[in-house]
Structure formats: C-alpha cells, structure tokens
JSON list of N, CA and C in Angstrom, two decimals:
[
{"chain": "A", "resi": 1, "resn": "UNK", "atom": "N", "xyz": [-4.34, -14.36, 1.58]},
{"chain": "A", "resi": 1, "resn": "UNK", "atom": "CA", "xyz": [-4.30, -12.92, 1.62]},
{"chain": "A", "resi": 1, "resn": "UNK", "atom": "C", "xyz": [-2.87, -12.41, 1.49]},
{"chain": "A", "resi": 2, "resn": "UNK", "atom": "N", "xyz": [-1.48, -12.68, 2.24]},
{"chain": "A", "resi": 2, "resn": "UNK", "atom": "CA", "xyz": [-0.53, -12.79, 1.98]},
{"chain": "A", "resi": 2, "resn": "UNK", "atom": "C", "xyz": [-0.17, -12.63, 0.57]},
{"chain": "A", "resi": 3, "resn": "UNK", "atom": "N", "xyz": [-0.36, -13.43, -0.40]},
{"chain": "A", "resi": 3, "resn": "UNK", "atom": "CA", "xyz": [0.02, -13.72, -1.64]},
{"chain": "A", "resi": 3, "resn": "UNK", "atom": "C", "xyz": [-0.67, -12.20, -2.73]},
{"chain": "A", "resi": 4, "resn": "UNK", "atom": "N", "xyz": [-1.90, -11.38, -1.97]},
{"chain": "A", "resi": 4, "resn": "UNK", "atom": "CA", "xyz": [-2.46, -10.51, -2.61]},
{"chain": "A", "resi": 4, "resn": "UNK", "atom": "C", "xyz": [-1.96, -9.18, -2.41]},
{"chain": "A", "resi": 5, "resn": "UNK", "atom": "N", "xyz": [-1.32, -9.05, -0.81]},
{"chain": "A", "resi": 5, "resn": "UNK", "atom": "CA", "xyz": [-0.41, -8.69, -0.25]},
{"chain": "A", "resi": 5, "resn": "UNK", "atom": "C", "xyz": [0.85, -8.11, -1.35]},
{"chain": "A", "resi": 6, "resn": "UNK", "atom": "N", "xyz": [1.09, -9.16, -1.73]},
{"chain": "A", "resi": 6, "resn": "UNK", "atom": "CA", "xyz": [2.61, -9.32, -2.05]},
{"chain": "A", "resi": 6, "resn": "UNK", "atom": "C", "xyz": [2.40, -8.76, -3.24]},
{"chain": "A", "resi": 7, "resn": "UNK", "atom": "N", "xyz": [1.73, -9.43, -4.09]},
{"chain": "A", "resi": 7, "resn": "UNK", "atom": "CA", "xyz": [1.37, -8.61, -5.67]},
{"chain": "A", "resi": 7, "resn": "UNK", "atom": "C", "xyz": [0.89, -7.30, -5.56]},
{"chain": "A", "resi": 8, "resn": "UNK", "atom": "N", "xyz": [-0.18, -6.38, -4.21]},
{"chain": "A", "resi": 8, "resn": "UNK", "atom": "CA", "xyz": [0.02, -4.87, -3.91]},
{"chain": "A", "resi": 8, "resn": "UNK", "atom": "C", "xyz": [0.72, -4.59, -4.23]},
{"chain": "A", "resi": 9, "resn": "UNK", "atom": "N", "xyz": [2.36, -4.88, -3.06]},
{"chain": "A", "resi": 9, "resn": "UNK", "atom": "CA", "xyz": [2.98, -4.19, -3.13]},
{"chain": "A", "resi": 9, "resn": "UNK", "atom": "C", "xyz": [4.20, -4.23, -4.31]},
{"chain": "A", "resi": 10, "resn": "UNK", "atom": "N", "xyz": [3.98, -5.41, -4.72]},
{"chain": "A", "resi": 10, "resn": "UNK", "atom": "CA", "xyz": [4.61, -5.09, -6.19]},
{"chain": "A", "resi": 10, "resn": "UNK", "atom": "C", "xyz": [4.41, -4.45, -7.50]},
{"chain": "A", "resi": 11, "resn": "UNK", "atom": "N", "xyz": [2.90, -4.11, -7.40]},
{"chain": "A", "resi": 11, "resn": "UNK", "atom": "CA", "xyz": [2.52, -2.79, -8.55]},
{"chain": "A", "resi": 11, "resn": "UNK", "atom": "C", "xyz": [2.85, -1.78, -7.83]},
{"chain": "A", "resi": 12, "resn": "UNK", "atom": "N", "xyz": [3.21, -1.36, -6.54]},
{"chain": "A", "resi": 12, "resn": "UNK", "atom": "CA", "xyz": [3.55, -0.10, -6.28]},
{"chain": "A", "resi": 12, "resn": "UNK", "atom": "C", "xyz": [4.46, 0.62, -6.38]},
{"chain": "A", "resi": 13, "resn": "UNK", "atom": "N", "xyz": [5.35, -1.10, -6.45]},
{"chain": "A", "resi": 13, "resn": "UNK", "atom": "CA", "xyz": [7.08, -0.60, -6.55]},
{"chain": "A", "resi": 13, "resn": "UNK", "atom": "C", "xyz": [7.63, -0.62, -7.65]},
{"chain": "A", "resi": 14, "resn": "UNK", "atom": "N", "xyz": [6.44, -1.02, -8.94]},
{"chain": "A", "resi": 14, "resn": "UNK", "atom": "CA", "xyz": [6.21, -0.99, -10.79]},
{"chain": "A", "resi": 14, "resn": "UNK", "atom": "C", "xyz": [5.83, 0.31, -10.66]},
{"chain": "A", "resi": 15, "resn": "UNK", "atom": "N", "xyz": [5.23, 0.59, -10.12]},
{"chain": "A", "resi": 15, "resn": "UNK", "atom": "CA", "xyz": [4.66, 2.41, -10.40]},
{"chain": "A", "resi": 15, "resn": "UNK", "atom": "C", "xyz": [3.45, 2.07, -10.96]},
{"chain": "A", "resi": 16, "resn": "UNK", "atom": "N", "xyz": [2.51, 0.54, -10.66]},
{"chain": "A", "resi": 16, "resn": "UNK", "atom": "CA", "xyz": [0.87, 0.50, -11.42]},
{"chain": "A", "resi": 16, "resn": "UNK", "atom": "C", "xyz": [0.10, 0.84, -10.72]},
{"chain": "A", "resi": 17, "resn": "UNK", "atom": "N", "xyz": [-0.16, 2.29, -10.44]},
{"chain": "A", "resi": 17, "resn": "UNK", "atom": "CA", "xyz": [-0.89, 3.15, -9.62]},
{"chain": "A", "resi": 17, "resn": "UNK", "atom": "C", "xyz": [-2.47, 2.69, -10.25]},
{"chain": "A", "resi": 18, "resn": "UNK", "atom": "N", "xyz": [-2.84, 2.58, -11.29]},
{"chain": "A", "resi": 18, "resn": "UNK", "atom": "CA", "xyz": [-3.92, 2.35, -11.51]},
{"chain": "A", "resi": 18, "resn": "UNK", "atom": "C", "xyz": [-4.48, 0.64, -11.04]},
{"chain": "A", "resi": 19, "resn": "UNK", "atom": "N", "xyz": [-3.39, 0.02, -11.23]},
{"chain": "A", "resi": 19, "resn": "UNK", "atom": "CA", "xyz": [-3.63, -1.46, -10.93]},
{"chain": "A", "resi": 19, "resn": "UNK", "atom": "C", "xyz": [-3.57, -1.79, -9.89]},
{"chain": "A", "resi": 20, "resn": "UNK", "atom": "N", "xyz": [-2.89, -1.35, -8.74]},
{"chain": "A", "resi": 20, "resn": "UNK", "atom": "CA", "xyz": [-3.01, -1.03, -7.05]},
{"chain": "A", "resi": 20, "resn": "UNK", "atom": "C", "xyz": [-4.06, -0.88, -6.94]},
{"chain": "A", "resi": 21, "resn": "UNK", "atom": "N", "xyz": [-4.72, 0.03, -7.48]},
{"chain": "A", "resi": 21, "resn": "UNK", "atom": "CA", "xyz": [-6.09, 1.21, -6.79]},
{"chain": "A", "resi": 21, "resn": "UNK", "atom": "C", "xyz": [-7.46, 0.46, -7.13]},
{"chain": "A", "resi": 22, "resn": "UNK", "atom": "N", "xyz": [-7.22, -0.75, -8.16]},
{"chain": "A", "resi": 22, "resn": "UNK", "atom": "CA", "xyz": [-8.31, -1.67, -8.81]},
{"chain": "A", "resi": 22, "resn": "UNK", "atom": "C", "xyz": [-7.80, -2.82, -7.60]},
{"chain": "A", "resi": 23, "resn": "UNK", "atom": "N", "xyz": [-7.21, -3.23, -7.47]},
{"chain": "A", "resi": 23, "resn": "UNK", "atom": "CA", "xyz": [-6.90, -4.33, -6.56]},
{"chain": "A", "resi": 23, "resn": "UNK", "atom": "C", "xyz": [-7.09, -4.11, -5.33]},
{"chain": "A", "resi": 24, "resn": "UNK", "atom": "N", "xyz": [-7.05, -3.07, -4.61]},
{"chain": "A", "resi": 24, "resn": "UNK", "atom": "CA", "xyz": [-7.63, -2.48, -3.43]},
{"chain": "A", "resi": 24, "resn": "UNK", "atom": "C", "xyz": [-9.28, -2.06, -3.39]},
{"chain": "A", "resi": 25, "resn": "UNK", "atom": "N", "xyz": [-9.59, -1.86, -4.63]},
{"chain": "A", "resi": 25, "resn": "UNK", "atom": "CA", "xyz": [-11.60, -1.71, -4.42]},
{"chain": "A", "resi": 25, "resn": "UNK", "atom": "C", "xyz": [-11.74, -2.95, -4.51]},
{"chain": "A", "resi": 26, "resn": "UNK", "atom": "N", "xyz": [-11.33, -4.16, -5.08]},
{"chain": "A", "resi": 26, "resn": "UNK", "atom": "CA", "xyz": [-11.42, -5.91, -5.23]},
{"chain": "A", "resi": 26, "resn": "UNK", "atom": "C", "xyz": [-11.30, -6.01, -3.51]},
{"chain": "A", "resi": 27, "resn": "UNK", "atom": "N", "xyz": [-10.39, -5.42, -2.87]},
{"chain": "A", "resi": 27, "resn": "UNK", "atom": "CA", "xyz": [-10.36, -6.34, -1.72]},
{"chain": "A", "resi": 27, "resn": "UNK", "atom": "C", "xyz": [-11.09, -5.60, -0.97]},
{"chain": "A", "resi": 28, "resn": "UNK", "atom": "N", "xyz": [-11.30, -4.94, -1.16]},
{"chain": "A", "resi": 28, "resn": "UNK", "atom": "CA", "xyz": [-12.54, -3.57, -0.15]},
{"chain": "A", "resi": 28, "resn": "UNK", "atom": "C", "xyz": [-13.88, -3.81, -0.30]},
{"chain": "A", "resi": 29, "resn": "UNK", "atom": "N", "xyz": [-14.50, -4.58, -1.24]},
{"chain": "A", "resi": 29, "resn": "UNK", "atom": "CA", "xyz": [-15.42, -5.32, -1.51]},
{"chain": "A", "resi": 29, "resn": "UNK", "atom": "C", "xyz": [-16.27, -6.79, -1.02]},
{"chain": "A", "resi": 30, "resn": "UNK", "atom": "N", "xyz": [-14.99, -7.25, -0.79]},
{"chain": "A", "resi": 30, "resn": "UNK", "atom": "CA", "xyz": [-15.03, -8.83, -0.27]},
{"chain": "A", "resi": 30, "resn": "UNK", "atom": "C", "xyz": [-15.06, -8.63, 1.13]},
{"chain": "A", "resi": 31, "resn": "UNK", "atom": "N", "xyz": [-15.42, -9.76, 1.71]},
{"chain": "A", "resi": 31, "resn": "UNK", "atom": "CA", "xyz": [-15.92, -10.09, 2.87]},
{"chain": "A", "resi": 31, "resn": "UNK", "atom": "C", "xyz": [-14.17, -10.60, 3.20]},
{"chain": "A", "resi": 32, "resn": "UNK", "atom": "N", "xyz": [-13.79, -10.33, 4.65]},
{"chain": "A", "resi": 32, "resn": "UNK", "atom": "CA", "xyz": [-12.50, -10.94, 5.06]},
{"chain": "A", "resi": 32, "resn": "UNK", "atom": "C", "xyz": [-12.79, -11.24, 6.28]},
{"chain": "A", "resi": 33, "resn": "UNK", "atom": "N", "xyz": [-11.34, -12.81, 6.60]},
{"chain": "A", "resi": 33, "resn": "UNK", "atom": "CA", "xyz": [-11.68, -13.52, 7.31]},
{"chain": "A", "resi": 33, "resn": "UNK", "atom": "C", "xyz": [-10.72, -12.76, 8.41]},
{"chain": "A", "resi": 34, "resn": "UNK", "atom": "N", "xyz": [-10.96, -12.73, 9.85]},
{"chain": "A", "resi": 34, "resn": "UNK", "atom": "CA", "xyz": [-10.09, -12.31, 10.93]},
{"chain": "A", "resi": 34, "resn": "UNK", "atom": "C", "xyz": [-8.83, -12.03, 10.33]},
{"chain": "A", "resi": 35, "resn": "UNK", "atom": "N", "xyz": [-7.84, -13.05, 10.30]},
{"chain": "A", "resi": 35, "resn": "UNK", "atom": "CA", "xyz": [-6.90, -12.99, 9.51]},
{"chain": "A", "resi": 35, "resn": "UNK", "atom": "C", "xyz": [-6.62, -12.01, 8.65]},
{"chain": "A", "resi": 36, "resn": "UNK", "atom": "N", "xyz": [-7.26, -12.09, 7.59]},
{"chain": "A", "resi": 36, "resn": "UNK", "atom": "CA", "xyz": [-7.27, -11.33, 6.48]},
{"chain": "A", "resi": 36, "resn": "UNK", "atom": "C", "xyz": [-7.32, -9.86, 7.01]},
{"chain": "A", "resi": 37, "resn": "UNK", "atom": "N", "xyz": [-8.06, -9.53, 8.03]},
{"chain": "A", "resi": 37, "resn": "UNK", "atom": "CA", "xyz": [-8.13, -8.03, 8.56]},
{"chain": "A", "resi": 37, "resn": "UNK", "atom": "C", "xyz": [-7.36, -7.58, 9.18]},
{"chain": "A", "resi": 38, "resn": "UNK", "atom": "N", "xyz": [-6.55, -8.30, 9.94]},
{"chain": "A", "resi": 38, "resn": "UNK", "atom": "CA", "xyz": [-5.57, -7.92, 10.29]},
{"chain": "A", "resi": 38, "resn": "UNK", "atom": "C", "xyz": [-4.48, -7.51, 9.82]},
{"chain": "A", "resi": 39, "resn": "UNK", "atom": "N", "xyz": [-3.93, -8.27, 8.44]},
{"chain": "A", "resi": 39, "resn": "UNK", "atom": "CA", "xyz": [-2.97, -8.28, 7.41]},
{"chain": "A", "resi": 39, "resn": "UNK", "atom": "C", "xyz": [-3.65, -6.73, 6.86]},
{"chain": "A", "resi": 40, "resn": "UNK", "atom": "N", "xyz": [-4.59, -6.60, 6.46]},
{"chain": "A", "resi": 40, "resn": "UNK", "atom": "CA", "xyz": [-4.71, -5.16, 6.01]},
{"chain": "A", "resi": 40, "resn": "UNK", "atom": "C", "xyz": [-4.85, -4.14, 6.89]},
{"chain": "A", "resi": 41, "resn": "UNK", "atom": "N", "xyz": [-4.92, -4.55, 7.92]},
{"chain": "A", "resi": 41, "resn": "UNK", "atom": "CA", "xyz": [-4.95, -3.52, 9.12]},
{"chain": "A", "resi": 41, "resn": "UNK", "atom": "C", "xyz": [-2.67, -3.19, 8.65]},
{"chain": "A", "resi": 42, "resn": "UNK", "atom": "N", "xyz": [-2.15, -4.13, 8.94]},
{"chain": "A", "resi": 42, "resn": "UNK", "atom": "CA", "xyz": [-0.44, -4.13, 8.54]},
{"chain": "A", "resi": 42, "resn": "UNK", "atom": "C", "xyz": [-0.33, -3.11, 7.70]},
{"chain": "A", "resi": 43, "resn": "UNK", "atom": "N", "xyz": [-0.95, -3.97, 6.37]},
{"chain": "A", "resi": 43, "resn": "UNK", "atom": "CA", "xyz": [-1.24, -3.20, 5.23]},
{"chain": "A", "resi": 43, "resn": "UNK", "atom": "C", "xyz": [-1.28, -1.66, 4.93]},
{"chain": "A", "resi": 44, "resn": "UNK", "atom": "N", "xyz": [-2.24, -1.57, 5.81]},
{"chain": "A", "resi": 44, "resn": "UNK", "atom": "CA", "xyz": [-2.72, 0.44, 5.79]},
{"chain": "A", "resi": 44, "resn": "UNK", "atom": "C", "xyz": [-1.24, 1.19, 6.70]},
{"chain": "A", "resi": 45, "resn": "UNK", "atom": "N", "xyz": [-1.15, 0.66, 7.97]},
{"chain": "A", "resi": 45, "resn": "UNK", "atom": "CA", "xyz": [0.02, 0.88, 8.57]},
{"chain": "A", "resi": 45, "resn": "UNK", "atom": "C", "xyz": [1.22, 1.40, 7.67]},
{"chain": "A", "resi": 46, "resn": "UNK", "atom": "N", "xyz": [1.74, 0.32, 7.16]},
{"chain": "A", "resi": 46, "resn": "UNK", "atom": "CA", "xyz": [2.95, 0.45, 6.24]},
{"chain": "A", "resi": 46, "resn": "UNK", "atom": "C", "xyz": [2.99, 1.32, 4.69]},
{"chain": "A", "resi": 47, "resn": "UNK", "atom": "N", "xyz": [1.75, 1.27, 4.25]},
{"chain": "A", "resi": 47, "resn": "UNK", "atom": "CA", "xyz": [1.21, 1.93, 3.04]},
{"chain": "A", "resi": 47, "resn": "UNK", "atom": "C", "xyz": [1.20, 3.97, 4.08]},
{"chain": "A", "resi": 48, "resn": "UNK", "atom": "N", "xyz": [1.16, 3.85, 5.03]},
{"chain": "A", "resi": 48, "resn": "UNK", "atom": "CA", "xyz": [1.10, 5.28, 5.54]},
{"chain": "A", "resi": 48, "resn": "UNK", "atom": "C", "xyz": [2.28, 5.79, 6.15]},
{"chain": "A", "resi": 49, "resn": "UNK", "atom": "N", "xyz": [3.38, 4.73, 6.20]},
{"chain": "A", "resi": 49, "resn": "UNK", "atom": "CA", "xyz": [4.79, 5.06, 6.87]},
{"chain": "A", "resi": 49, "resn": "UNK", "atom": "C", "xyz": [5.32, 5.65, 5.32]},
{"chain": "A", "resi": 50, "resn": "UNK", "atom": "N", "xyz": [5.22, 4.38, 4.55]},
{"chain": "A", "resi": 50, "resn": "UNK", "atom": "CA", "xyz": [5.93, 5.25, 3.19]},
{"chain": "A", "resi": 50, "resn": "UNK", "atom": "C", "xyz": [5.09, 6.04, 2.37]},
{"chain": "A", "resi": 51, "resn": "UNK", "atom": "N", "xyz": [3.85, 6.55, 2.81]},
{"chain": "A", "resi": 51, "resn": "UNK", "atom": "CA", "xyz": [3.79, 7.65, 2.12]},
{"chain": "A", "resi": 51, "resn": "UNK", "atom": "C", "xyz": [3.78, 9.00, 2.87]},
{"chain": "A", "resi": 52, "resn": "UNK", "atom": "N", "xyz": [4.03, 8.68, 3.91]},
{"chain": "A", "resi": 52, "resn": "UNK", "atom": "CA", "xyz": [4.81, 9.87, 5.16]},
{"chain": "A", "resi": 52, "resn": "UNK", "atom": "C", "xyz": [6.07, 9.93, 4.74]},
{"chain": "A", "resi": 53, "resn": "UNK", "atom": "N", "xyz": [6.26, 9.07, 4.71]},
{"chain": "A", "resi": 53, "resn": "UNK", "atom": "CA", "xyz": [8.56, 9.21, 4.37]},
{"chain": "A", "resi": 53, "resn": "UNK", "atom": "C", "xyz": [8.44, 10.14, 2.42]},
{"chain": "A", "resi": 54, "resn": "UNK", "atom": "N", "xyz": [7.90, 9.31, 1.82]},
{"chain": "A", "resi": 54, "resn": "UNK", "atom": "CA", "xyz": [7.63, 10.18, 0.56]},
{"chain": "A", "resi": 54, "resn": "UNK", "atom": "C", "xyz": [7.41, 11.43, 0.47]},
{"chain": "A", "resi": 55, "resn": "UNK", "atom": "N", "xyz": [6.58, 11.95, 1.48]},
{"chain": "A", "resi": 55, "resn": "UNK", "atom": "CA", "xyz": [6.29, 13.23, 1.35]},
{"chain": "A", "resi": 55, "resn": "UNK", "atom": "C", "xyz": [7.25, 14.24, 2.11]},
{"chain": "A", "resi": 56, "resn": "UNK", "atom": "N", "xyz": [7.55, 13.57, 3.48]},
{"chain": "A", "resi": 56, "resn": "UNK", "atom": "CA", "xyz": [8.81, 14.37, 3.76]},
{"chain": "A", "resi": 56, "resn": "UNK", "atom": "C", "xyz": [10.23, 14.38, 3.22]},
{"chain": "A", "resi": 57, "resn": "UNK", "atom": "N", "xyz": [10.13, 13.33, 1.99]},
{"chain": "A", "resi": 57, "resn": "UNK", "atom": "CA", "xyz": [11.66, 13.72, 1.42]},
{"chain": "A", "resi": 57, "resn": "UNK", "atom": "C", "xyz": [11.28, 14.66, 0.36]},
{"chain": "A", "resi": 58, "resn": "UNK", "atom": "N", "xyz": [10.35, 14.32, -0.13]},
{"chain": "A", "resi": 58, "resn": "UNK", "atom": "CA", "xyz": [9.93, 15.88, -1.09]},
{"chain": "A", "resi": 58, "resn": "UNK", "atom": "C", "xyz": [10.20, 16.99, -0.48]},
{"chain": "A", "resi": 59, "resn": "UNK", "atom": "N", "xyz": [9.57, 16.92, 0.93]},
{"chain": "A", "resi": 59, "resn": "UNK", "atom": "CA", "xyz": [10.16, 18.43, 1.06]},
{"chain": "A", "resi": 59, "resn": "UNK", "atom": "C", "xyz": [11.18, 18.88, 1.66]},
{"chain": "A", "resi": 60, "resn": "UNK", "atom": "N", "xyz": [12.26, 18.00, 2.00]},
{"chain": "A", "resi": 60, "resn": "UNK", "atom": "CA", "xyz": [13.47, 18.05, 2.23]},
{"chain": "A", "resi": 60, "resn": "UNK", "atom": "C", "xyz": [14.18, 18.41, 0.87]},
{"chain": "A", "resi": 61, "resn": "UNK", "atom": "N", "xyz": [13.90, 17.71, -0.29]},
{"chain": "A", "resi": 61, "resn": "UNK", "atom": "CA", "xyz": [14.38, 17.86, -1.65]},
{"chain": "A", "resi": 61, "resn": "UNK", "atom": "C", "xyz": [14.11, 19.25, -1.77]},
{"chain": "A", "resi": 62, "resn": "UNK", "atom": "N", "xyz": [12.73, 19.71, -1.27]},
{"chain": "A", "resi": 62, "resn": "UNK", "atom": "CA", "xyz": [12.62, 21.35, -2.20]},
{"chain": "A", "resi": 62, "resn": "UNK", "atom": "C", "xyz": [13.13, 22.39, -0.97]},
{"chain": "A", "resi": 63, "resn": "UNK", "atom": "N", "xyz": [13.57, 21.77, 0.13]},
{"chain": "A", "resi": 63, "resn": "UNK", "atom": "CA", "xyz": [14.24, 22.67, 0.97]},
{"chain": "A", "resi": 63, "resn": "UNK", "atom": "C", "xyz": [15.74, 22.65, 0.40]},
{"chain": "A", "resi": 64, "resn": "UNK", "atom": "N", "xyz": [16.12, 21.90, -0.29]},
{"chain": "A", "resi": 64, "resn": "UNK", "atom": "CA", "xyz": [17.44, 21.32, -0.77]},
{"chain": "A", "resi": 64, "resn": "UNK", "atom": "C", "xyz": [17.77, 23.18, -1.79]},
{"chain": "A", "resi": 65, "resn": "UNK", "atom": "N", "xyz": [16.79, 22.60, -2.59]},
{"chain": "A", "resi": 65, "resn": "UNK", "atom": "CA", "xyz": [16.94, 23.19, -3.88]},
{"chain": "A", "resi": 65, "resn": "UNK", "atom": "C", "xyz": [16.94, 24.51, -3.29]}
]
C-alpha cells in the first residue's frame, strides 16, 4: 500500500489530477487489509492539511492583491 501511496502523491505533485482521481476510485473499490486502512486513514489526513494550506494561501494571495 505504501508503494501506491507514493505514486498518489506523485501525480499530485505532476499536476495528474485526472490520474489521482482514477487511482483513488481503484483503491476505494478494493477490499483493504487493517494496515492498508490505516495508511489511508494518513492519507485523507494529509491530502486535507494541504488542501487547507492551498486554499488559505489563495486567499492570502487575493488579500495581497
């Protein structure tokens, strides 16, 4: 799971928004082992810190401007 992990978050940081979003219904599908749920339990965690930080620098940027 780790290793599926890792390739996530490397289309995200490619910008393969479409290839993320296919690789996440693949794993949303499958049956996971303890393990494995936990790592995406991480997963969702960290996927919601940076898209909290994303959105508040946007609007720091348009408070900028």
């Amino acid at each position: 799971m780790t290793d599926i992990l890792t390739q996530f978050e490397l289309l995200l940081k490619e910008g393969k928004m479409e290839e993320a979003k296919a690789m996440l219904g693949k794993l949303a599908t499958r049956e996971l082992l303890p393990e494995e749920e936990a790592e995406a339990k991480v997963l969702q965690a960290r996927l919601s810190i940076k898209l909290t930080n994303a959105i508040n620098q946007a609007y720091i940027d348009t408070l900028d401007e």
